[in-house]
Amino acid sequence: WRIAVTTFEHAMVGITGVLAAGLHRRTGWQIGALAGIAAAAPDRDGVPIVISVTAFTEMHRVWGHNVWAGVACGLMNGALDYRWDVVTRAARWAARHLPLKMDAVPLQVRHEFDARGLRTWLLVAALAALSHLPADAFVSGAAHLTDWEIQPFWTVSDQGWVYPLVPCGDVGMTVIFAAGMFALVRWPSSVQRLAGLSLLLVAL
């Protein structure tokens, strides 16, 4: 449960940030999907949980939770998606195999590329990935959990950092982001303002 909620919240920080900035108006919905994926991607260093709890404790919030890995992973995600339009292809697959009603026009795969578009994809993906670090530093600990430091400059420095404002498992941010999604569907003409309001409420 906590892992699922955390992944959702990370993804929503990326998606909502793109919508609040109004980038979707110029580039389409795909840039928001990319930001959501990139924002959640640093948690890939939690995979060692399949080996053992010890391996998970030693590797999670270390290998993927630093500035270098965040930027590198973000740039890789941005470059791959811009070149092969992965999110659109995934949406096309979902439209064919799942009972979803989706318009055909937004699902056209990108065939035109330019330097400006590539820069946008790379920058958004890198910033979204980096948003993961302060989010994990601010959401940490609970009644029966110790605060879990991140090491933002590992491998250069092992200095840990945490500023626990919200306990793990708290549903406050989840509720705000979920309510924001319903509001976006209800009032699509106010997407940018509603996304900005969601981020403001989360920050508060």
C-alpha atoms as an extended CHARMM CRD file, in Angstrom:
* protein
*
       204  EXT
         1         1  TRP       CA              0.0000000000        0.0000000000        0.0000000000  PROA      1               0.0000000000
         2         2  ARG       CA              2.6430000000        2.5150000000        0.9650000000  PROA      2               0.0000000000
         3         3  ILE       CA              4.7370000000        1.7200000000       -2.1150000000  PROA      3               0.0000000000
         4         4  ALA       CA              1.7010000000        2.1350000000       -4.4010000000  PROA      4               0.0000000000
         5         5  VAL       CA              0.6550000000        5.4230000000       -2.8290000000  PROA      5               0.0000000000
         6         6  THR       CA              4.2050000000        6.7750000000       -2.9560000000  PROA      6               0.0000000000
         7         7  THR       CA              4.5550000000        5.8880000000       -6.6470000000  PROA      7               0.0000000000
         8         8  PHE       CA              1.2360000000        7.5940000000       -7.3770000000  PROA      8               0.0000000000
         9         9  GLU       CA              2.2350000000       10.7270000000       -5.5130000000  PROA      9               0.0000000000
        10        10  HSD       CA              5.6310000000       10.9430000000       -7.2250000000  PROA      10              0.0000000000
        11        11  ALA       CA              4.0200000000       10.5290000000      -10.6380000000  PROA      11              0.0000000000
        12        12  MET       CA              1.3870000000       13.1410000000       -9.8490000000  PROA      12              0.0000000000
        13        13  VAL       CA              4.0320000000       15.6830000000       -8.8600000000  PROA      13              0.0000000000
        14        14  GLY       CA              5.5170000000       15.3270000000      -12.3480000000  PROA      14              0.0000000000
        15        15  ILE       CA              2.2000000000       15.2990000000      -14.2040000000  PROA      15              0.0000000000
        16        16  THR       CA              0.6450000000       18.1440000000      -12.2380000000  PROA      16              0.0000000000
        17        17  GLY       CA              3.8020000000       20.2250000000      -12.5610000000  PROA      17              0.0000000000
        18        18  VAL       CA              3.6600000000       19.9600000000      -16.3530000000  PROA      18              0.0000000000
        19        19  LEU       CA             -0.0380000000       20.8880000000      -16.3950000000  PROA      19              0.0000000000
        20        20  ALA       CA              0.5050000000       23.8220000000      -14.0420000000  PROA      20              0.0000000000
        21        21  ALA       CA              3.2780000000       25.1020000000      -16.3230000000  PROA      21              0.0000000000
        22        22  GLY       CA              0.9660000000       24.8300000000      -19.3250000000  PROA      22              0.0000000000
        23        23  LEU       CA              3.4180000000       22.7130000000      -21.3220000000  PROA      23              0.0000000000
        24        24  HSD       CA              0.6400000000       20.3730000000      -22.4410000000  PROA      24              0.0000000000
        25        25  ARG       CA             -0.8510000000       23.1670000000      -24.5400000000  PROA      25              0.0000000000
        26        26  ARG       CA              2.1350000000       23.2050000000      -26.8820000000  PROA      26              0.0000000000
        27        27  THR       CA              3.3450000000       19.6120000000      -26.7590000000  PROA      27              0.0000000000
        28        28  GLY       CA              0.2410000000       17.5380000000      -26.0170000000  PROA      28              0.0000000000
        29        29  TRP       CA             -0.6320000000       15.1280000000      -23.2480000000  PROA      29              0.0000000000
        30        30  GLN       CA              2.4790000000       13.0160000000      -23.8520000000  PROA      30              0.0000000000
        31        31  ILE       CA              4.7780000000       15.4270000000      -22.0120000000  PROA      31              0.0000000000
        32        32  GLY       CA              2.6970000000       14.9720000000      -18.8460000000  PROA      32              0.0000000000
        33        33  ALA       CA              2.8430000000       11.1910000000      -19.1220000000  PROA      33              0.0000000000
        34        34  LEU       CA              6.6080000000       11.3630000000      -19.5690000000  PROA      34              0.0000000000
        35        35  ALA       CA              6.9400000000       13.5820000000      -16.4860000000  PROA      35              0.0000000000
        36        36  GLY       CA              4.9190000000       11.1240000000      -14.4110000000  PROA      36              0.0000000000
        37        37  ILE       CA              7.1010000000        8.2040000000      -15.4470000000  PROA      37              0.0000000000
        38        38  ALA       CA             10.3360000000       10.1380000000      -14.8970000000  PROA      38              0.0000000000
        39        39  ALA       CA              9.2450000000       11.4140000000      -11.4760000000  PROA      39              0.0000000000
        40        40  ALA       CA              8.5860000000        7.8820000000      -10.2210000000  PROA      40              0.0000000000
        41        41  ALA       CA             11.5870000000        6.2490000000      -11.9300000000  PROA      41              0.0000000000
        42        42  PRO       CA             14.1870000000        6.7310000000       -9.1300000000  PROA      42              0.0000000000
        43        43  ASP       CA             12.3230000000        4.1070000000       -7.0880000000  PROA      43              0.0000000000
        44        44  ARG       CA             13.7610000000        1.4780000000       -9.4290000000  PROA      44              0.0000000000
        45        45  ASP       CA             16.5140000000        1.0690000000       -6.8340000000  PROA      45              0.0000000000
        46        46  GLY       CA             13.8940000000       -0.6290000000       -4.6690000000  PROA      46              0.0000000000
        47        47  VAL       CA             14.0370000000       -3.7460000000       -6.8690000000  PROA      47              0.0000000000
        48        48  PRO       CA             16.5610000000       -5.4350000000       -4.4900000000  PROA      48              0.0000000000
        49        49  ILE       CA             13.5640000000       -6.1330000000       -2.2040000000  PROA      49              0.0000000000
        50        50  VAL       CA             13.1420000000       -9.3410000000       -4.2480000000  PROA      50              0.0000000000
        51        51  ILE       CA             16.5830000000      -10.4430000000       -2.9890000000  PROA      51              0.0000000000
        52        52  SER       CA             16.2800000000       -9.5920000000        0.6890000000  PROA      52              0.0000000000
        53        53  VAL       CA             15.1970000000       -6.9090000000        3.1090000000  PROA      53              0.0000000000
        54        54  THR       CA             18.8640000000       -6.2130000000        3.8790000000  PROA      54              0.0000000000
        55        55  ALA       CA             19.6680000000       -5.6100000000        0.2200000000  PROA      55              0.0000000000
        56        56  PHE       CA             16.6460000000       -3.3190000000       -0.0670000000  PROA      56              0.0000000000
        57        57  THR       CA             17.6920000000       -1.3320000000        3.0160000000  PROA      57              0.0000000000
        58        58  GLU       CA             21.2460000000       -0.8870000000        1.7240000000  PROA      58              0.0000000000
        59        59  MET       CA             20.3800000000        0.0160000000       -1.8790000000  PROA      59              0.0000000000
        60        60  HSD       CA             17.0200000000        1.7670000000       -1.8440000000  PROA      60              0.0000000000
        61        61  ARG       CA             17.2180000000        5.5580000000       -1.6330000000  PROA      61              0.0000000000
        62        62  VAL       CA             20.8950000000        5.2990000000       -2.5960000000  PROA      62              0.0000000000
        63        63  TRP       CA             21.5410000000        4.0730000000       -6.1420000000  PROA      63              0.0000000000
        64        64  GLY       CA             18.6520000000        5.9100000000       -7.7660000000  PROA      64              0.0000000000
        65        65  HSD       CA             18.0960000000        8.6400000000       -5.2050000000  PROA      65              0.0000000000
        66        66  ASN       CA             20.8910000000       11.0250000000       -6.0530000000  PROA      66              0.0000000000
        67        67  VAL       CA             21.3340000000       13.9770000000       -8.3800000000  PROA      67              0.0000000000
        68        68  TRP       CA             23.5430000000       12.1720000000      -10.8950000000  PROA      68              0.0000000000
        69        69  ALA       CA             21.2670000000        9.1630000000      -11.2930000000  PROA      69              0.0000000000
        70        70  GLY       CA             18.2000000000       11.3890000000      -11.4180000000  PROA      70              0.0000000000
        71        71  VAL       CA             19.5540000000       13.5450000000      -14.2200000000  PROA      71              0.0000000000
        72        72  ALA       CA             20.9360000000       10.5700000000      -16.1530000000  PROA      72              0.0000000000
        73        73  CYS       CA             17.7190000000        8.5740000000      -15.8640000000  PROA      73              0.0000000000
        74        74  GLY       CA             15.6240000000       11.6090000000      -16.7580000000  PROA      74              0.0000000000
        75        75  LEU       CA             17.6910000000       12.3670000000      -19.8440000000  PROA      75              0.0000000000
        76        76  MET       CA             17.5250000000        8.7420000000      -20.9320000000  PROA      76              0.0000000000
        77        77  ASN       CA             13.7450000000        8.5930000000      -20.4750000000  PROA      77              0.0000000000
        78        78  GLY       CA             13.3010000000       11.8840000000      -22.3040000000  PROA      78              0.0000000000
        79        79  ALA       CA             15.5060000000       10.9140000000      -25.2370000000  PROA      79              0.0000000000
        80        80  LEU       CA             13.9360000000        7.4680000000      -25.6820000000  PROA      80              0.0000000000
        81        81  ASP       CA             10.4020000000        8.7780000000      -25.4850000000  PROA      81              0.0000000000
        82        82  TYR       CA             11.0010000000       11.6930000000      -27.8280000000  PROA      82              0.0000000000
        83        83  ARG       CA             12.6150000000        9.4880000000      -30.4710000000  PROA      83              0.0000000000
        84        84  TRP       CA             10.2010000000        6.5470000000      -30.3060000000  PROA      84              0.0000000000
        85        85  ASP       CA              7.1060000000        8.1780000000      -28.7370000000  PROA      85              0.0000000000
        86        86  VAL       CA              6.8330000000        5.3890000000      -26.1970000000  PROA      86              0.0000000000
        87        87  VAL       CA              3.8930000000        6.8390000000      -24.2410000000  PROA      87              0.0000000000
        88        88  THR       CA              1.7740000000        7.2580000000      -27.3720000000  PROA      88              0.0000000000
        89        89  ARG       CA              2.5540000000        3.7230000000      -28.4950000000  PROA      89              0.0000000000
        90        90  ALA       CA              1.6190000000        2.4410000000      -25.0300000000  PROA      90              0.0000000000
        91        91  ALA       CA             -1.6580000000        4.3720000000      -25.1840000000  PROA      91              0.0000000000
        92        92  ARG       CA             -2.4140000000        2.9290000000      -28.6230000000  PROA      92              0.0000000000
        93        93  TRP       CA             -1.8380000000       -0.5610000000      -27.2590000000  PROA      93              0.0000000000
        94        94  ALA       CA             -4.1230000000        0.1470000000      -24.3000000000  PROA      94              0.0000000000
        95        95  ALA       CA             -6.8300000000        1.4950000000      -26.6200000000  PROA      95              0.0000000000
        96        96  ARG       CA             -6.7270000000       -1.7080000000      -28.6590000000  PROA      96              0.0000000000
        97        97  HSD       CA             -6.6660000000       -4.1800000000      -25.7890000000  PROA      97              0.0000000000
        98        98  LEU       CA             -8.6060000000       -2.4780000000      -23.0020000000  PROA      98              0.0000000000
        99        99  PRO       CA            -12.2190000000       -1.2410000000      -22.9150000000  PROA      99              0.0000000000
       100       100  LEU       CA            -11.2330000000        2.4190000000      -23.1830000000  PROA      100             0.0000000000
       101       101  LYS       CA            -12.8050000000        5.1740000000      -25.2500000000  PROA      101             0.0000000000
       102       102  MET       CA             -9.9570000000        7.2340000000      -26.6910000000  PROA      102             0.0000000000
       103       103  ASP       CA             -9.9000000000        9.6440000000      -29.6140000000  PROA      103             0.0000000000
       104       104  ALA       CA             -7.6850000000        8.6370000000      -32.5190000000  PROA      104             0.0000000000
       105       105  VAL       CA             -6.0480000000       12.0270000000      -33.0830000000  PROA      105             0.0000000000
       106       106  PRO       CA             -4.1520000000       12.2360000000      -29.7300000000  PROA      106             0.0000000000
       107       107  LEU       CA             -2.8080000000        8.7380000000      -30.3970000000  PROA      107             0.0000000000
       108       108  GLN       CA             -0.9350000000        9.5620000000      -33.5770000000  PROA      108             0.0000000000
       109       109  VAL       CA              2.7070000000        8.5720000000      -33.2020000000  PROA      109             0.0000000000
       110       110  ARG       CA              5.2180000000       11.3940000000      -33.5900000000  PROA      110             0.0000000000
       111       111  HSD       CA              7.0580000000       11.4300000000      -36.9090000000  PROA      111             0.0000000000
       112       112  GLU       CA              8.5110000000       14.9520000000      -36.8380000000  PROA      112             0.0000000000
       113       113  PHE       CA             11.4520000000       15.8760000000      -34.6250000000  PROA      113             0.0000000000
       114       114  ASP       CA             13.3140000000       19.1000000000      -33.9130000000  PROA      114             0.0000000000
       115       115  ALA       CA             15.9500000000       20.3740000000      -31.5070000000  PROA      115             0.0000000000
       116       116  ARG       CA             13.4770000000       22.4700000000      -29.5040000000  PROA      116             0.0000000000
       117       117  GLY       CA             11.1910000000       19.5080000000      -28.9150000000  PROA      117             0.0000000000
       118       118  LEU       CA             14.0900000000       17.3210000000      -27.8430000000  PROA      118             0.0000000000
       119       119  ARG       CA             15.3140000000       19.9800000000      -25.3970000000  PROA      119             0.0000000000
       120       120  THR       CA             11.8420000000       20.2270000000      -23.8810000000  PROA      120             0.0000000000
       121       121  TRP       CA             11.5620000000       16.4580000000      -23.4430000000  PROA      121             0.0000000000
       122       122  LEU       CA             15.0260000000       16.1950000000      -21.8910000000  PROA      122             0.0000000000
       123       123  LEU       CA             14.5550000000       19.1330000000      -19.5160000000  PROA      123             0.0000000000
       124       124  VAL       CA             11.1000000000       18.0820000000      -18.3310000000  PROA      124             0.0000000000
       125       125  ALA       CA             12.1820000000       14.4660000000      -17.7430000000  PROA      125             0.0000000000
       126       126  ALA       CA             15.3070000000       15.5010000000      -15.8320000000  PROA      126             0.0000000000
       127       127  LEU       CA             13.4420000000       17.9950000000      -13.6150000000  PROA      127             0.0000000000
       128       128  ALA       CA             10.6670000000       15.4870000000      -12.9690000000  PROA      128             0.0000000000
       129       129  ALA       CA             13.2080000000       12.8630000000      -11.8990000000  PROA      129             0.0000000000
       130       130  LEU       CA             14.9190000000       15.3490000000       -9.5840000000  PROA      130             0.0000000000
       131       131  SER       CA             11.5670000000       16.2100000000       -7.9610000000  PROA      131             0.0000000000
       132       132  HSD       CA             11.7120000000       12.7230000000       -6.4520000000  PROA      132             0.0000000000
       133       133  LEU       CA             14.5490000000       13.6660000000       -4.0860000000  PROA      133             0.0000000000
       134       134  PRO       CA             12.9490000000       16.5050000000       -2.0710000000  PROA      134             0.0000000000
       135       135  ALA       CA              9.6390000000       14.6190000000       -2.0820000000  PROA      135             0.0000000000
       136       136  ASP       CA             11.2580000000       11.6340000000       -0.3560000000  PROA      136             0.0000000000
       137       137  ALA       CA             13.1350000000       13.8890000000        2.0400000000  PROA      137             0.0000000000
       138       138  PHE       CA              9.9460000000       15.6780000000        3.1100000000  PROA      138             0.0000000000
       139       139  VAL       CA              7.8100000000       12.5140000000        3.3420000000  PROA      139             0.0000000000
       140       140  SER       CA              9.5990000000       10.2150000000        5.7640000000  PROA      140             0.0000000000
       141       141  GLY       CA              9.1430000000        8.2740000000        8.9570000000  PROA      141             0.0000000000
       142       142  ALA       CA              5.9660000000        7.3650000000       10.8200000000  PROA      142             0.0000000000
       143       143  ALA       CA              4.8730000000        6.1550000000       14.2370000000  PROA      143             0.0000000000
       144       144  HSD       CA              6.7890000000        2.8990000000       13.8710000000  PROA      144             0.0000000000
       145       145  LEU       CA              9.2970000000        3.9170000000       11.1760000000  PROA      145             0.0000000000
       146       146  THR       CA             12.5120000000        5.8740000000       11.4980000000  PROA      146             0.0000000000
       147       147  ASP       CA             13.2950000000        8.7770000000        9.1850000000  PROA      147             0.0000000000
       148       148  TRP       CA             14.9630000000        7.5420000000        6.0070000000  PROA      148             0.0000000000
       149       149  GLU       CA             17.6780000000        9.8580000000        4.7680000000  PROA      149             0.0000000000
       150       150  ILE       CA             18.5270000000       10.3310000000        1.1210000000  PROA      150             0.0000000000
       151       151  GLN       CA             22.0950000000       10.8740000000       -0.0640000000  PROA      151             0.0000000000
       152       152  PRO       CA             21.6270000000       13.4190000000       -2.8570000000  PROA      152             0.0000000000
       153       153  PHE       CA             25.3100000000       13.5560000000       -3.8500000000  PROA      153             0.0000000000
       154       154  TRP       CA             26.2200000000        9.8720000000       -3.5040000000  PROA      154             0.0000000000
       155       155  THR       CA             28.8640000000        8.7750000000       -4.8300000000  PROA      155             0.0000000000
       156       156  VAL       CA             30.7360000000       12.0060000000       -4.1650000000  PROA      156             0.0000000000
       157       157  SER       CA             29.3800000000       12.3160000000       -0.6230000000  PROA      157             0.0000000000
       158       158  ASP       CA             27.6540000000        9.9270000000        1.7940000000  PROA      158             0.0000000000
       159       159  GLN       CA             26.0450000000       12.8270000000        3.6450000000  PROA      159             0.0000000000
       160       160  GLY       CA             22.3960000000       12.0260000000        4.3020000000  PROA      160             0.0000000000
       161       161  TRP       CA             19.5660000000       14.5500000000        4.3680000000  PROA      161             0.0000000000
       162       162  VAL       CA             15.9660000000       14.3910000000        5.5380000000  PROA      162             0.0000000000
       163       163  TYR       CA             13.3910000000       16.9430000000        6.6720000000  PROA      163             0.0000000000
       164       164  PRO       CA             10.3290000000       14.8810000000        7.6580000000  PROA      164             0.0000000000
       165       165  LEU       CA              7.2550000000       17.0670000000        7.3490000000  PROA      165             0.0000000000
       166       166  VAL       CA              4.7650000000       14.3310000000        6.4080000000  PROA      166             0.0000000000
       167       167  PRO       CA              4.8130000000       10.7370000000        7.7330000000  PROA      167             0.0000000000
       168       168  CYS       CA              4.9360000000        7.8230000000        5.2930000000  PROA      168             0.0000000000
       169       169  GLY       CA              1.4910000000        6.4380000000        4.6260000000  PROA      169             0.0000000000
       170       170  ASP       CA             -0.2620000000        9.7800000000        5.1930000000  PROA      170             0.0000000000
       171       171  VAL       CA             -3.0970000000       10.0090000000        2.6620000000  PROA      171             0.0000000000
       172       172  GLY       CA             -3.3770000000       13.7960000000        2.6020000000  PROA      172             0.0000000000
       173       173  MET       CA             -1.3920000000       14.3330000000       -0.6070000000  PROA      173             0.0000000000
       174       174  THR       CA             -3.0470000000       11.3300000000       -2.2310000000  PROA      174             0.0000000000
       175       175  VAL       CA             -6.5040000000       12.7580000000       -1.5790000000  PROA      175             0.0000000000
       176       176  ILE       CA             -5.5090000000       16.1790000000       -2.9250000000  PROA      176             0.0000000000
       177       177  PHE       CA             -4.0490000000       14.7590000000       -6.1360000000  PROA      177             0.0000000000
       178       178  ALA       CA             -7.0430000000       12.4250000000       -6.6430000000  PROA      178             0.0000000000
       179       179  ALA       CA             -9.4970000000       15.2760000000       -6.0940000000  PROA      179             0.0000000000
       180       180  GLY       CA             -7.4360000000       17.3610000000       -8.5070000000  PROA      180             0.0000000000
       181       181  MET       CA             -7.7530000000       14.6730000000      -11.1960000000  PROA      181             0.0000000000
       182       182  PHE       CA            -11.5420000000       14.6060000000      -10.8650000000  PROA      182             0.0000000000
       183       183  ALA       CA            -11.5920000000       18.4080000000      -11.0330000000  PROA      183             0.0000000000
       184       184  LEU       CA             -9.5230000000       18.3310000000      -14.2410000000  PROA      184             0.0000000000
       185       185  VAL       CA            -12.0600000000       16.0110000000      -15.8360000000  PROA      185             0.0000000000
       186       186  ARG       CA            -14.9800000000       18.1460000000      -14.6440000000  PROA      186             0.0000000000
       187       187  TRP       CA            -13.4750000000       21.4830000000      -15.7210000000  PROA      187             0.0000000000
       188       188  PRO       CA            -11.0710000000       20.7830000000      -18.6220000000  PROA      188             0.0000000000
       189       189  SER       CA            -10.9550000000       24.4510000000      -19.6190000000  PROA      189             0.0000000000
       190       190  SER       CA             -9.2600000000       25.2890000000      -16.2960000000  PROA      190             0.0000000000
       191       191  VAL       CA             -6.5540000000       22.6070000000      -16.3400000000  PROA      191             0.0000000000
       192       192  GLN       CA             -3.6150000000       24.9250000000      -15.6890000000  PROA      192             0.0000000000
       193       193  ARG       CA             -5.2440000000       26.7510000000      -12.7800000000  PROA      193             0.0000000000
       194       194  LEU       CA             -6.5320000000       23.5540000000      -11.1720000000  PROA      194             0.0000000000
       195       195  ALA       CA             -3.1380000000       21.8720000000      -11.4680000000  PROA      195             0.0000000000
       196       196  GLY       CA             -1.4600000000       24.8680000000       -9.8760000000  PROA      196             0.0000000000
       197       197  LEU       CA             -4.0250000000       24.8160000000       -7.0570000000  PROA      197             0.0000000000
       198       198  SER       CA             -3.3680000000       21.1110000000       -6.4540000000  PROA      198             0.0000000000
       199       199  LEU       CA              0.3630000000       21.7050000000       -6.1210000000  PROA      199             0.0000000000
       200       200  LEU       CA             -0.2470000000       24.6560000000       -3.8010000000  PROA      200             0.0000000000
       201       201  LEU       CA             -2.4880000000       22.5730000000       -1.5410000000  PROA      201             0.0000000000
       202       202  VAL       CA              0.0800000000       19.7710000000       -1.4370000000  PROA      202             0.0000000000
       203       203  ALA       CA              2.7850000000       22.2640000000       -0.5070000000  PROA      203             0.0000000000
       204       204  LEU       CA              0.6190000000       23.7600000000        2.2110000000  PROA      204             0.0000000000
